[in-house]
mmCIF file of C-alpha atoms in Angstrom:
data_model
loop_
_atom_site.group_PDB
_atom_site.id
_atom_site.type_symbol
_atom_site.label_atom_id
_atom_site.label_comp_id
_atom_site.label_asym_id
_atom_site.label_seq_id
_atom_site.Cartn_x
_atom_site.Cartn_y
_atom_site.Cartn_z
ATOM 1 C CA MET A 3 1.587 14.064 12.418
ATOM 2 C CA LYS A 4 -0.667 16.313 10.751
ATOM 3 C CA SER A 5 -1.773 16.255 7.261
ATOM 4 C CA GLU A 6 -1.900 18.776 4.864
ATOM 5 C CA ASP A 7 -4.643 20.498 3.121
ATOM 6 C CA GLY A 8 -5.331 18.741 -0.504
ATOM 7 C CA GLN A 9 -3.087 15.429 0.142
ATOM 8 C CA LEU A 10 -3.976 12.169 -1.436
ATOM 9 C CA LEU A 11 -5.368 9.884 1.414
ATOM 10 C CA ILE A 12 -4.787 6.542 1.297
ATOM 11 C CA ASN A 13 -6.840 3.708 3.867
ATOM 12 C CA LEU A 14 -4.754 1.158 5.304
ATOM 13 C CA SER A 15 -7.310 0.074 7.521
ATOM 14 C CA PHE A 16 -7.455 -3.606 6.535
ATOM 15 C CA MET A 17 -3.491 -3.955 7.097
ATOM 16 C CA GLY A 18 -2.520 -6.932 9.516
ATOM 17 C CA LEU A 19 0.410 -8.073 11.342
ATOM 18 C CA LYS A 20 1.005 -11.080 9.499
ATOM 19 C CA PRO A 21 2.053 -10.416 5.859
ATOM 20 C CA THR A 22 -1.044 -11.839 3.735
ATOM 21 C CA GLY A 23 -1.318 -11.264 0.392
ATOM 22 C CA LEU A 24 -3.273 -8.106 0.599
ATOM 23 C CA THR A 25 -0.769 -6.647 3.566
ATOM 24 C CA THR A 26 2.119 -7.996 1.314
ATOM 25 C CA TYR A 27 0.731 -5.699 -1.547
ATOM 26 C CA ALA A 28 0.526 -2.713 0.270
ATOM 27 C CA SER A 29 3.668 -2.811 1.943
ATOM 28 C CA ASN A 30 5.660 -3.247 -1.024
ATOM 29 C CA LEU A 31 3.370 -1.073 -3.006
ATOM 30 C CA MET A 32 3.569 2.360 -0.086
ATOM 31 C CA PRO A 33 7.609 3.222 0.073
ATOM 32 C CA ALA A 34 8.117 2.692 -3.494
ATOM 33 C CA LEU A 35 4.918 4.893 -4.366
ATOM 34 C CA PRO A 36 6.509 8.261 -5.759
ATOM 35 C CA ILE A 37 4.070 10.457 -4.635
ATOM 36 C CA SER A 38 5.095 13.432 -3.549
ATOM 37 C CA LYS A 39 2.408 14.113 -0.237
ATOM 38 C CA ALA A 40 -0.060 11.399 0.917
ATOM 39 C CA THR A 41 -1.717 10.900 4.376
ATOM 40 C CA LEU A 42 -1.755 7.501 5.112
ATOM 41 C CA LEU A 43 -4.790 6.134 7.727
ATOM 42 C CA VAL A 44 -3.119 3.484 9.916
ATOM 43 C CA SER A 45 -3.165 1.509 12.853
ATOM 44 C CA SER A 46 -0.719 1.687 15.363
ATOM 45 C CA HIS A 47 0.867 -1.150 15.086
ATOM 46 C CA GLN A 48 1.475 -0.113 11.067
ATOM 47 C CA ARG A 49 3.920 2.324 11.853
ATOM 48 C CA PHE A 50 6.576 1.045 9.707
ATOM 49 C CA ILE A 51 5.715 3.576 7.092
ATOM 50 C CA GLU A 52 6.546 6.394 9.267
ATOM 51 C CA SER A 53 9.977 6.342 7.859
ATOM 52 C CA LYS A 54 9.064 7.353 4.689
ATOM 53 C CA ALA A 55 8.801 11.475 4.292
ATOM 54 C CA GLN A 56 6.595 11.425 1.817
ATOM 55 C CA PHE A 57 3.470 10.186 3.810
ATOM 56 C CA ASP A 58 2.137 11.777 6.564
ATOM 57 C CA TYR A 59 -0.178 9.847 8.827
ATOM 58 C CA TYR A 60 -3.394 9.723 10.564
ATOM 59 C CA THR A 61 -3.786 6.753 13.540
ATOM 60 C CA ILE A 62 -7.080 5.108 13.266
ATOM 61 C CA PRO A 63 -8.689 1.813 15.701
ATOM 62 C CA ASP A 64 -6.472 -1.687 15.421
ATOM 63 C CA ASN A 65 -9.855 -4.224 15.294
ATOM 64 C CA LEU A 66 -10.530 -3.379 11.785
ATOM 65 C CA THR A 67 -7.956 -6.545 9.830
ATOM 66 C CA SER A 68 -8.775 -9.590 9.567
ATOM 67 C CA GLU A 69 -6.687 -11.281 12.205
ATOM 68 C CA TYR A 70 -10.005 -10.249 14.252
ATOM 69 C CA GLY A 71 -12.123 -12.685 12.500
ATOM 70 C CA THR A 72 -15.509 -11.457 11.032
ATOM 71 C CA LYS A 73 -16.210 -9.036 13.900
ATOM 72 C CA GLY A 74 -12.751 -7.104 11.947
ATOM 73 C CA HIS A 75 -14.380 -7.160 9.123
ATOM 74 C CA LEU A 76 -18.065 -5.909 9.922
ATOM 75 C CA ARG A 77 -15.930 -3.423 12.106
ATOM 76 C CA ARG A 78 -13.907 -2.281 9.117
ATOM 77 C CA LEU A 79 -16.931 -1.827 6.647
ATOM 78 C CA LEU A 80 -19.143 0.209 9.335
ATOM 79 C CA TRP A 81 -16.024 2.273 9.724
ATOM 80 C CA THR A 82 -15.065 2.579 6.147
ATOM 81 C CA GLN A 83 -18.892 3.983 5.381
ATOM 82 C CA PHE A 84 -19.843 6.284 8.412
ATOM 83 C CA GLN A 85 -16.043 7.027 10.215
ATOM 84 C CA LEU A 86 -14.029 7.387 6.980
ATOM 85 C CA PRO A 87 -15.979 10.115 4.833
ATOM 86 C CA CYS A 88 -15.837 12.457 8.102
ATOM 87 C CA LEU A 89 -11.774 12.346 8.120
ATOM 88 C CA TYR A 90 -12.241 12.680 4.260
ATOM 89 C CA LYS A 91 -13.716 15.945 4.699
ATOM 90 C CA LYS A 92 -11.597 16.508 8.121
ATOM 91 C CA LEU A 93 -8.448 16.833 6.283
ATOM 92 C CA ARG A 94 -9.722 18.029 2.908
ATOM 93 C CA SER A 95 -8.744 15.763 0.964
ATOM 94 C CA PRO A 96 -8.953 15.414 -2.881
ATOM 95 C CA LEU A 97 -8.873 11.630 -3.652
ATOM 96 C CA LEU A 98 -9.214 8.535 -1.591
ATOM 97 C CA PHE A 99 -7.071 5.417 -2.557
ATOM 98 C CA SER A 100 -7.915 2.547 -1.168
ATOM 99 C CA PRO A 101 -5.460 -0.881 -1.833
ATOM 100 C CA ILE A 102 -8.298 -2.925 -1.608
ATOM 101 C CA PRO A 103 -12.049 -2.824 -3.006
ATOM 102 C CA GLU A 104 -13.718 -1.068 -0.306
ATOM 103 C CA ALA A 105 -15.017 2.853 0.084
ATOM 104 C CA PRO A 106 -17.960 4.665 1.523
ATOM 105 C CA LEU A 107 -20.778 4.551 -0.551
ATOM 106 C CA PHE A 108 -23.376 7.697 -1.436
ATOM 107 C CA SER A 109 -20.874 9.768 0.713
ATOM 108 C CA GLY A 110 -19.715 12.327 -1.990
ATOM 109 C CA CYS A 111 -16.124 10.660 -1.550
ATOM 110 C CA ARG A 112 -14.018 10.769 -5.051
ATOM 111 C CA PHE A 113 -11.813 7.223 -4.638
ATOM 112 C CA VAL A 114 -9.763 4.599 -6.725
ATOM 113 C CA VAL A 115 -9.931 0.986 -5.749
ATOM 114 C CA MET A 116 -7.514 -1.750 -6.271
ATOM 115 C CA VAL A 117 -9.200 -5.027 -7.202
ATOM 116 C CA HIS A 118 -7.318 -8.438 -6.744
ATOM 117 C CA ASP A 119 -9.687 -10.836 -7.166
ATOM 118 C CA LEU A 120 -13.364 -12.070 -7.709
ATOM 119 C CA ILE A 121 -13.146 -15.587 -6.740
ATOM 120 C CA PRO A 122 -15.999 -16.033 -5.056
ATOM 121 C CA LEU A 123 -17.688 -15.174 -7.618
ATOM 122 C CA HIS A 124 -16.713 -17.741 -10.104
ATOM 123 C CA PHE A 125 -17.020 -20.798 -7.592
ATOM 124 C CA SER A 126 -20.459 -19.458 -6.246
ATOM 125 C CA ALA A 127 -21.475 -23.050 -5.143
ATOM 126 C CA TRP A 128 -19.057 -22.948 -2.395
ATOM 127 C CA LYS A 129 -20.618 -21.398 0.868
ATOM 128 C CA SER A 130 -18.724 -18.713 1.880
ATOM 129 C CA PRO A 131 -19.712 -15.205 3.601
ATOM 130 C CA LEU A 132 -17.660 -13.409 1.056
ATOM 131 C CA LYS A 133 -20.162 -14.130 -1.085
ATOM 132 C CA TYR A 134 -22.515 -11.468 -0.954
ATOM 133 C CA TYR A 135 -19.981 -9.047 -0.047
ATOM 134 C CA PHE A 136 -18.939 -9.430 -4.036
ATOM 135 C CA GLN A 137 -22.285 -9.610 -4.917
ATOM 136 C CA TYR A 138 -23.554 -6.498 -3.452
ATOM 137 C CA TYR A 139 -20.841 -4.498 -1.738
ATOM 138 C CA VAL A 140 -18.406 -4.818 -4.093
ATOM 139 C CA PRO A 141 -20.226 -3.513 -7.371
ATOM 140 C CA GLN A 142 -21.209 -0.424 -5.871
ATOM 141 C CA VAL A 143 -17.821 0.712 -5.133
ATOM 142 C CA LEU A 144 -16.947 -0.094 -8.518
ATOM 143 C CA ARG A 145 -19.803 1.658 -10.039
ATOM 144 C CA GLN A 146 -18.725 4.224 -7.838
ATOM 145 C CA ALA A 147 -15.225 4.670 -7.602
ATOM 146 C CA VAL A 148 -13.461 7.348 -10.646
ATOM 147 C CA HIS A 149 -11.497 4.330 -11.673
ATOM 148 C CA ILE A 150 -10.415 0.706 -11.094
ATOM 149 C CA ILE A 151 -7.063 -1.021 -10.833
ATOM 150 C CA CYS A 152 -6.385 -4.662 -10.956
ATOM 151 C CA ASN A 153 -3.735 -7.113 -10.902
ATOM 152 C CA SER A 154 -4.231 -9.211 -14.278
ATOM 153 C CA GLN A 155 -5.397 -8.332 -17.451
ATOM 154 C CA ALA A 156 -7.398 -11.969 -16.117
ATOM 155 C CA THR A 157 -8.925 -9.837 -13.259
ATOM 156 C CA ALA A 158 -9.751 -6.750 -15.781
ATOM 157 C CA GLN A 159 -11.778 -9.277 -17.758
ATOM 158 C CA ASP A 160 -13.818 -10.609 -14.500
ATOM 159 C CA ILE A 161 -14.902 -6.967 -13.739
ATOM 160 C CA VAL A 162 -16.156 -6.293 -16.881
ATOM 161 C CA ASP A 163 -17.741 -9.923 -17.183
ATOM 162 C CA PHE A 164 -19.382 -9.773 -13.801
ATOM 163 C CA TYR A 165 -20.592 -6.364 -13.253
ATOM 164 C CA GLY A 166 -20.820 -4.868 -16.663
ATOM 165 C CA ILE A 167 -18.067 -2.476 -16.029
ATOM 166 C CA SER A 168 -16.169 -0.605 -18.898
ATOM 167 C CA ALA A 169 -13.096 -1.864 -19.573
ATOM 168 C CA GLN A 170 -11.799 2.230 -20.301
ATOM 169 C CA LYS A 171 -12.090 2.603 -16.218
ATOM 170 C CA ILE A 172 -9.473 -0.309 -15.661
ATOM 171 C CA THR A 173 -6.152 -0.214 -15.378
ATOM 172 C CA PRO A 174 -4.520 -3.710 -14.749
ATOM 173 C CA ILE A 175 -1.231 -2.966 -12.819
ATOM 174 C CA TRP A 176 1.055 -6.139 -12.526
ATOM 175 C CA LEU A 177 2.043 -6.943 -8.797
ATOM 176 C CA ALA A 178 6.180 -7.653 -8.078
ATOM 177 C CA HIS A 179 7.786 -9.349 -5.137
ATOM 178 C CA ASP A 180 10.652 -8.117 -2.737
ATOM 179 C CA VAL A 181 13.740 -8.444 -4.904
ATOM 180 C CA ASN A 182 15.499 -8.018 -1.171
ATOM 181 C CA HIS A 183 13.581 -11.127 -0.044
ATOM 182 C CA PHE A 184 13.103 -13.386 -2.709
ATOM 183 C CA HIS A 185 15.838 -14.634 -4.511
ATOM 184 C CA PHE A 186 18.142 -17.439 -5.925
ATOM 185 C CA LEU A 187 20.274 -18.974 -2.816
ATOM 186 C CA ASP A 188 22.216 -21.307 -4.442
ATOM 187 C CA LEU A 189 21.312 -23.741 -2.295
ATOM 188 C CA PRO A 190 21.032 -28.126 -2.197
ATOM 189 C CA THR A 191 17.574 -29.560 -3.805
ATOM 190 C CA LYS A 192 15.627 -31.772 -0.512
ATOM 191 C CA ASN A 193 12.915 -34.107 -1.829
ATOM 192 C CA TYR A 194 10.222 -31.873 -1.039
ATOM 193 C CA PHE A 195 7.444 -30.167 -3.400
ATOM 194 C CA ILE A 196 5.609 -27.192 -1.716
ATOM 195 C CA TYR A 197 2.876 -25.427 -1.991
ATOM 196 C CA ILE A 198 1.739 -22.024 -0.634
ATOM 197 C CA GLY A 199 -1.204 -20.744 0.392
ATOM 198 C CA ARG A 200 -4.795 -20.867 2.319
ATOM 199 C CA SER A 201 -6.626 -24.020 2.010
ATOM 200 C CA ASP A 202 -9.565 -23.203 0.391
ATOM 201 C CA PRO A 203 -11.259 -25.381 -2.212
ATOM 202 C CA TYR A 204 -10.527 -23.584 -5.000
ATOM 203 C CA LYS A 205 -6.635 -23.695 -4.274
ATOM 204 C CA ASN A 206 -7.180 -27.766 -5.460
ATOM 205 C CA LEU A 207 -5.238 -29.148 -2.970
ATOM 206 C CA GLN A 208 -7.000 -32.086 -2.892
ATOM 207 C CA ARG A 209 -5.971 -33.120 -6.997
ATOM 208 C CA SER A 210 -2.317 -32.217 -5.901
ATOM 209 C CA LEU A 211 -2.602 -34.505 -3.046
ATOM 210 C CA GLN A 212 -4.064 -37.039 -5.171
ATOM 211 C CA ALA A 213 -1.660 -36.529 -8.124
ATOM 212 C CA PHE A 214 1.110 -36.250 -5.698
ATOM 213 C CA ALA A 215 0.025 -40.100 -4.784
ATOM 214 C CA GLU A 216 0.452 -41.398 -7.759
ATOM 215 C CA LEU A 217 4.306 -40.814 -8.201
ATOM 216 C CA THR A 218 6.545 -43.953 -9.015
ATOM 217 C CA HIS A 219 8.751 -44.072 -6.104
ATOM 218 C CA VAL A 220 6.581 -41.744 -4.432
ATOM 219 C CA GLN A 221 8.340 -42.735 -0.569
ATOM 220 C CA GLU A 222 11.003 -41.133 -1.970
ATOM 221 C CA TYR A 223 9.486 -37.621 -1.825
ATOM 222 C CA GLU A 224 7.967 -35.342 0.685
ATOM 223 C CA PHE A 225 4.921 -32.698 -0.287
ATOM 224 C CA TRP A 226 4.838 -29.314 2.221
ATOM 225 C CA ILE A 227 1.788 -27.430 2.758
ATOM 226 C CA VAL A 228 3.089 -23.866 3.395
ATOM 227 C CA GLY A 229 -0.533 -21.877 5.128
ATOM 228 C CA PRO A 230 -2.860 -21.333 7.997
ATOM 229 C CA ARG A 231 -4.521 -24.490 9.140
ATOM 230 C CA ASP A 232 -8.538 -23.779 8.502
ATOM 231 C CA GLN A 233 -10.911 -25.769 10.604
ATOM 232 C CA ARG A 234 -13.074 -26.016 7.626
ATOM 233 C CA PHE A 235 -11.101 -27.367 5.124
ATOM 234 C CA THR A 236 -7.666 -28.757 6.827
ATOM 235 C CA PRO A 237 -9.242 -32.147 8.221
ATOM 236 C CA ASN A 238 -10.442 -33.035 5.252
ATOM 237 C CA LEU A 239 -7.025 -32.757 3.739
ATOM 238 C CA GLU A 240 -5.520 -34.715 6.508
ATOM 239 C CA ALA A 241 -7.913 -37.327 6.586
ATOM 240 C CA LEU A 242 -7.661 -37.939 2.171
ATOM 241 C CA VAL A 243 -3.472 -37.918 3.285
ATOM 242 C CA ASN A 244 -4.285 -41.052 5.651
ATOM 243 C CA GLU A 245 -6.820 -42.127 2.926
ATOM 244 C CA LEU A 246 -4.004 -42.351 0.448
ATOM 245 C CA GLY A 247 -2.038 -43.605 2.078
ATOM 246 C CA ILE A 248 1.069 -40.611 2.406
ATOM 247 C CA ALA A 249 0.557 -38.868 5.490
ATOM 248 C CA SER A 250 4.385 -39.597 6.855
ATOM 249 C CA GLN A 251 5.006 -37.943 3.580
ATOM 250 C CA VAL A 252 2.653 -34.621 3.967
ATOM 251 C CA LYS A 253 3.901 -31.715 6.230
ATOM 252 C CA PHE A 254 1.402 -29.461 6.941
ATOM 253 C CA LEU A 255 3.423 -26.536 8.669
ATOM 254 C CA ASP A 256 0.680 -23.957 9.197
ATOM 255 C CA TYR A 257 1.818 -20.689 9.067
ATOM 256 C CA VAL A 258 5.645 -20.140 8.632
ATOM 257 C CA PRO A 259 7.055 -16.595 9.290
ATOM 258 C CA TYR A 260 8.147 -14.102 6.248
ATOM 259 C CA ALA A 261 11.485 -14.452 6.888
ATOM 260 C CA GLU A 262 12.015 -18.259 6.256
ATOM 261 C CA LEU A 263 10.146 -18.456 3.110
ATOM 262 C CA PRO A 264 12.999 -17.877 1.206
ATOM 263 C CA LYS A 265 14.791 -21.034 2.348
ATOM 264 C CA ILE A 266 12.012 -23.331 2.087
ATOM 265 C CA ILE A 267 11.147 -22.167 -1.263
ATOM 266 C CA ASN A 268 14.636 -22.300 -2.519
ATOM 267 C CA GLN A 269 15.226 -25.865 -1.439
ATOM 268 C CA ALA A 270 11.923 -27.360 -2.941
ATOM 269 C CA ILE A 271 11.542 -29.773 -5.922
ATOM 270 C CA ALA A 272 9.014 -27.274 -7.193
ATOM 271 C CA LEU A 273 6.325 -25.108 -6.093
ATOM 272 C CA VAL A 274 3.050 -27.193 -6.886
ATOM 273 C CA PHE A 275 0.147 -24.594 -7.558
ATOM 274 C CA PRO A 276 -2.669 -25.848 -10.081
ATOM 275 C CA SER A 277 -5.371 -23.236 -8.119
ATOM 276 C CA LEU A 278 -8.562 -23.294 -9.920
ATOM 277 C CA TRP A 279 -8.161 -19.237 -10.137
ATOM 278 C CA GLU A 280 -6.381 -16.658 -8.860
ATOM 279 C CA GLY A 281 -6.196 -12.845 -9.421
ATOM 280 C CA PHE A 282 -2.772 -12.800 -9.623
ATOM 281 C CA GLY A 283 -1.082 -15.879 -7.957
ATOM 282 C CA LEU A 284 2.332 -13.793 -5.962
ATOM 283 C CA PRO A 285 3.500 -17.562 -4.811
ATOM 284 C CA VAL A 286 4.091 -18.232 -8.114
ATOM 285 C CA LEU A 287 5.852 -15.261 -8.698
ATOM 286 C CA GLU A 288 8.276 -15.520 -5.313
ATOM 287 C CA ALA A 289 9.012 -18.895 -6.369
ATOM 288 C CA MET A 290 10.148 -18.460 -9.713
ATOM 289 C CA ALA A 291 12.603 -15.055 -8.597
ATOM 290 C CA CYS A 292 13.957 -18.033 -6.047
ATOM 291 C CA GLY A 293 14.720 -20.234 -9.214
ATOM 292 C CA THR A 294 12.350 -22.757 -7.824
ATOM 293 C CA PRO A 295 10.816 -24.231 -10.737
ATOM 294 C CA VAL A 296 6.941 -24.191 -11.104
ATOM 295 C CA ILE A 297 3.945 -26.480 -12.032
ATOM 296 C CA THR A 298 0.751 -23.902 -12.255
ATOM 297 C CA SER A 299 -2.949 -23.833 -13.589
ATOM 298 C CA ASN A 300 -3.431 -22.834 -17.136
ATOM 299 C CA LEU A 301 -6.683 -20.580 -16.331
ATOM 300 C CA ALA A 302 -6.731 -17.254 -15.064
ATOM 301 C CA SER A 303 -3.617 -15.361 -14.543
ATOM 302 C CA MET A 304 -1.395 -17.718 -13.537
ATOM 303 C CA PRO A 305 -0.007 -18.158 -17.545
ATOM 304 C CA GLU A 306 0.217 -14.097 -17.510
ATOM 305 C CA VAL A 307 2.658 -14.280 -14.622
ATOM 306 C CA ALA A 308 4.457 -17.212 -15.074
ATOM 307 C CA GLY A 309 4.649 -16.620 -18.990
ATOM 308 C CA GLU A 310 6.724 -19.545 -20.558
ATOM 309 C CA ALA A 311 9.026 -20.305 -17.382
ATOM 310 C CA ALA A 312 6.492 -22.873 -15.736
ATOM 311 C CA LEU A 313 5.053 -25.910 -16.826
ATOM 312 C CA LEU A 314 0.642 -25.176 -17.248
ATOM 313 C CA VAL A 315 -1.202 -27.836 -16.535
ATOM 314 C CA ASP A 316 -5.123 -27.759 -16.913
ATOM 315 C CA PRO A 317 -5.602 -28.283 -13.023
ATOM 316 C CA TYR A 318 -8.868 -30.554 -13.397
ATOM 317 C CA ASN A 319 -6.628 -33.075 -14.968
ATOM 318 C CA THR A 320 -4.868 -35.446 -12.001
ATOM 319 C CA ALA A 321 -2.410 -37.281 -14.391
ATOM 320 C CA GLU A 322 -1.151 -34.052 -15.997
ATOM 321 C CA LEU A 323 -0.137 -32.836 -12.973
ATOM 322 C CA THR A 324 1.446 -35.975 -11.741
ATOM 323 C CA ALA A 325 3.612 -35.659 -14.699
ATOM 324 C CA ALA A 326 4.505 -32.865 -14.281
ATOM 325 C CA MET A 327 5.510 -33.452 -10.837
ATOM 326 C CA GLN A 328 7.727 -36.789 -11.862
ATOM 327 C CA ALA A 329 9.338 -34.807 -15.089
ATOM 328 C CA ILE A 330 10.658 -32.200 -12.845
ATOM 329 C CA ALA A 331 11.578 -34.475 -9.955
ATOM 330 C CA THR A 332 13.337 -36.415 -12.386
ATOM 331 C CA ASP A 333 14.696 -34.769 -15.775
ATOM 332 C CA LEU A 334 17.454 -32.209 -14.189
ATOM 333 C CA GLN A 335 18.286 -30.670 -17.601
ATOM 334 C CA LEU A 336 14.121 -29.927 -17.117
ATOM 335 C CA ARG A 337 14.427 -28.149 -13.964
ATOM 336 C CA SER A 338 17.877 -26.349 -14.541
ATOM 337 C CA ARG A 339 16.019 -24.627 -17.899
ATOM 338 C CA LEU A 340 12.745 -23.929 -15.383
ATOM 339 C CA CYS A 341 15.247 -22.536 -12.385
ATOM 340 C CA GLN A 342 16.659 -20.100 -15.292
ATOM 341 C CA ALA A 343 13.892 -19.162 -17.255
ATOM 342 C CA SER A 344 11.887 -18.402 -14.027
ATOM 343 C CA LEU A 345 14.645 -15.773 -12.687
ATOM 344 C CA THR A 346 14.696 -14.725 -16.126
ATOM 345 C CA ARG A 347 10.970 -14.149 -16.094
ATOM 346 C CA ALA A 348 10.976 -12.497 -12.656
ATOM 347 C CA SER A 349 13.069 -9.960 -13.111
ATOM 348 C CA GLN A 350 10.223 -8.853 -15.470
ATOM 349 C CA PHE A 351 8.679 -7.841 -12.168
ATOM 350 C CA ASN A 352 8.930 -4.998 -9.639
ATOM 351 C CA TRP A 353 7.559 -2.936 -7.134
ATOM 352 C CA ALA A 354 9.282 0.414 -8.376
ATOM 353 C CA LYS A 355 7.375 -0.245 -11.658
ATOM 354 C CA THR A 356 3.719 -1.021 -9.754
ATOM 355 C CA ALA A 357 4.369 1.866 -7.828
ATOM 356 C CA THR A 358 5.413 4.149 -10.942
ATOM 357 C CA GLN A 359 2.206 3.303 -13.203
ATOM 358 C CA THR A 360 0.217 3.301 -9.906
ATOM 359 C CA SER A 361 0.824 7.056 -9.214
ATOM 360 C CA GLN A 362 0.399 7.693 -12.798
ATOM 361 C CA VAL A 363 -3.433 6.714 -12.110
ATOM 362 C CA LEU A 364 -3.982 8.410 -8.799
ATOM 363 C CA LYS A 365 -1.977 11.781 -10.271
ATOM 364 C CA SER A 366 -4.251 11.939 -13.278
ATOM 365 C CA TYR A 367 -7.275 11.873 -10.463
ATOM 366 C CA LEU A 368 -5.920 14.191 -7.753
#
């Protein structure tokens, strides 16, 4: 489809087939975005957006996503730097919007970017190739952007603290959840706690498992870990589970299809999500939308998202985490109160609101 001159250009080159947090953000935001006209840069497997009448689309290579590993990331960065500026000029766009902090540098392109978190900078002692991405590439992108959107006040403060960028250049806009997907199903609660996400060390799964092992009558409960297996971290967690003597009660479910998540969230005793840092924390919001009690950290963005609808704990304090799990498992009144509070809190987040606030920023620079 041919785009019209002067339209907003939206770069979706990072979107893969499996709905990770970044893909979930973009795929929910785009259909709700109240922009009269825009051209989306999409690969051939992301054609679902074609049905949205306000969008034109321009097909780009398929192999630029994380599903192609490190090579996919490197190809995307090279494509962004050298091919994207050519498309920007060819399509005569006045503004590029990138839902991740990537854009062509020193190219003459005007762009707004979205920052989800700066987690590798918080845990620089951990070896990660992303450390250099956030130390050298991202700050250049943010300095050259005409404006920056981020997903929480916590992330906005990180941008100020780590990069020295003025808060006046940053607009925090909360994310949301798919209300047609994540909602209360009124199903019987089963005997498991659930964690959803990757197994990186900052996710704090080691302490979560240690806290679970200290539960009174722990043999009556299970702990389900939902997230892709990672050869760097999962074997260590499996070894810990064996060491703690809870191997029969811990299930490593690997990647669970998006369609199956609402049911297993709804039937959990609680979501256990004591991450050491998050830019937003979508699993917290999605669990609250299901009416599932949440145990999460009192750090970073988690208090912003959860409000008073969750049990907030010091994520470094295993005993505090055990106490929170024990309370929800045994106190039915507490569980009921948290269920109602979660549903009320989650209702304050919706993609239409996120999209409207995002479009207001974009239109001010078109």
